[in-house]
Amino acid sequence: VPTFVLCFLPFVGLFIPLLLLGRPNARVLRYDALAEYASAEELQRLATEPGLRWGWLGVLGALMNLIPFLWFFSTTLTGLAFIHTALDALSTERTPSLIVK
């Protein structure tokens, strides 16, 4: 079934680009932000951690692509958001938790 037909359904035409751009954004930019700094085990652990919302960050970047003024800055802003989130998560993971007795 061609997905072009789905664009004519109400609101589905808005969600198709968000899903088609959001998932690859999340996968590629997450890896790109962590590739230099995280080990393979840390990369795998952070990719599957339920507390981090990589998909929502990818969809937010895809949503900025639909707004004409933000489209110009969306690549930079999305990349910076992923770098900030990924390095913060990596720093949190590497910091030993303090046990208060």
JSON list of C-alpha atoms in Angstrom, two decimals, residues 25 29 32 57 61 64-65 70-84:
[
{"chain": "A", "resi": 25, "resn": "ASN", "atom": "CA", "xyz": [16.87, 11.21, 13.94]},
{"chain": "A", "resi": 29, "resn": "LEU", "atom": "CA", "xyz": [21.96, 11.44, 16.50]},
{"chain": "A", "resi": 32, "resn": "ASP", "atom": "CA", "xyz": [26.65, 10.31, 16.86]},
{"chain": "A", "resi": 57, "resn": "LEU", "atom": "CA", "xyz": [13.66, 14.20, 21.00]},
{"chain": "A", "resi": 61, "resn": "GLY", "atom": "CA", "xyz": [13.51, 17.66, 15.71]},
{"chain": "A", "resi": 64, "resn": "MET", "atom": "CA", "xyz": [10.87, 21.69, 13.79]},
{"chain": "A", "resi": 65, "resn": "ASN", "atom": "CA", "xyz": [11.38, 20.67, 10.14]},
{"chain": "A", "resi": 70, "resn": "LEU", "atom": "CA", "xyz": [12.61, 26.75, 12.53]},
{"chain": "A", "resi": 71, "resn": "TRP", "atom": "CA", "xyz": [13.48, 24.55, 9.56]},
{"chain": "A", "resi": 72, "resn": "PHE", "atom": "CA", "xyz": [16.60, 26.62, 8.97]},
{"chain": "A", "resi": 73, "resn": "PHE", "atom": "CA", "xyz": [17.88, 25.95, 12.51]},
{"chain": "A", "resi": 74, "resn": "SER", "atom": "CA", "xyz": [16.36, 22.52, 13.15]},
{"chain": "A", "resi": 75, "resn": "THR", "atom": "CA", "xyz": [19.43, 20.44, 12.31]},
{"chain": "A", "resi": 76, "resn": "THR", "atom": "CA", "xyz": [21.68, 22.42, 14.62]},
{"chain": "A", "resi": 77, "resn": "LEU", "atom": "CA", "xyz": [19.16, 22.63, 17.46]},
{"chain": "A", "resi": 78, "resn": "THR", "atom": "CA", "xyz": [18.29, 18.94, 17.28]},
{"chain": "A", "resi": 79, "resn": "GLY", "atom": "CA", "xyz": [21.94, 17.94, 17.22]},
{"chain": "A", "resi": 80, "resn": "LEU", "atom": "CA", "xyz": [22.71, 20.15, 20.23]},
{"chain": "A", "resi": 81, "resn": "ALA", "atom": "CA", "xyz": [19.74, 18.74, 22.14]},
{"chain": "A", "resi": 82, "resn": "PHE", "atom": "CA", "xyz": [20.92, 15.18, 21.50]},
{"chain": "A", "resi": 83, "resn": "ILE", "atom": "CA", "xyz": [24.51, 15.98, 22.45]},
{"chain": "A", "resi": 84, "resn": "HIS", "atom": "CA", "xyz": [23.42, 17.67, 25.67]}
]
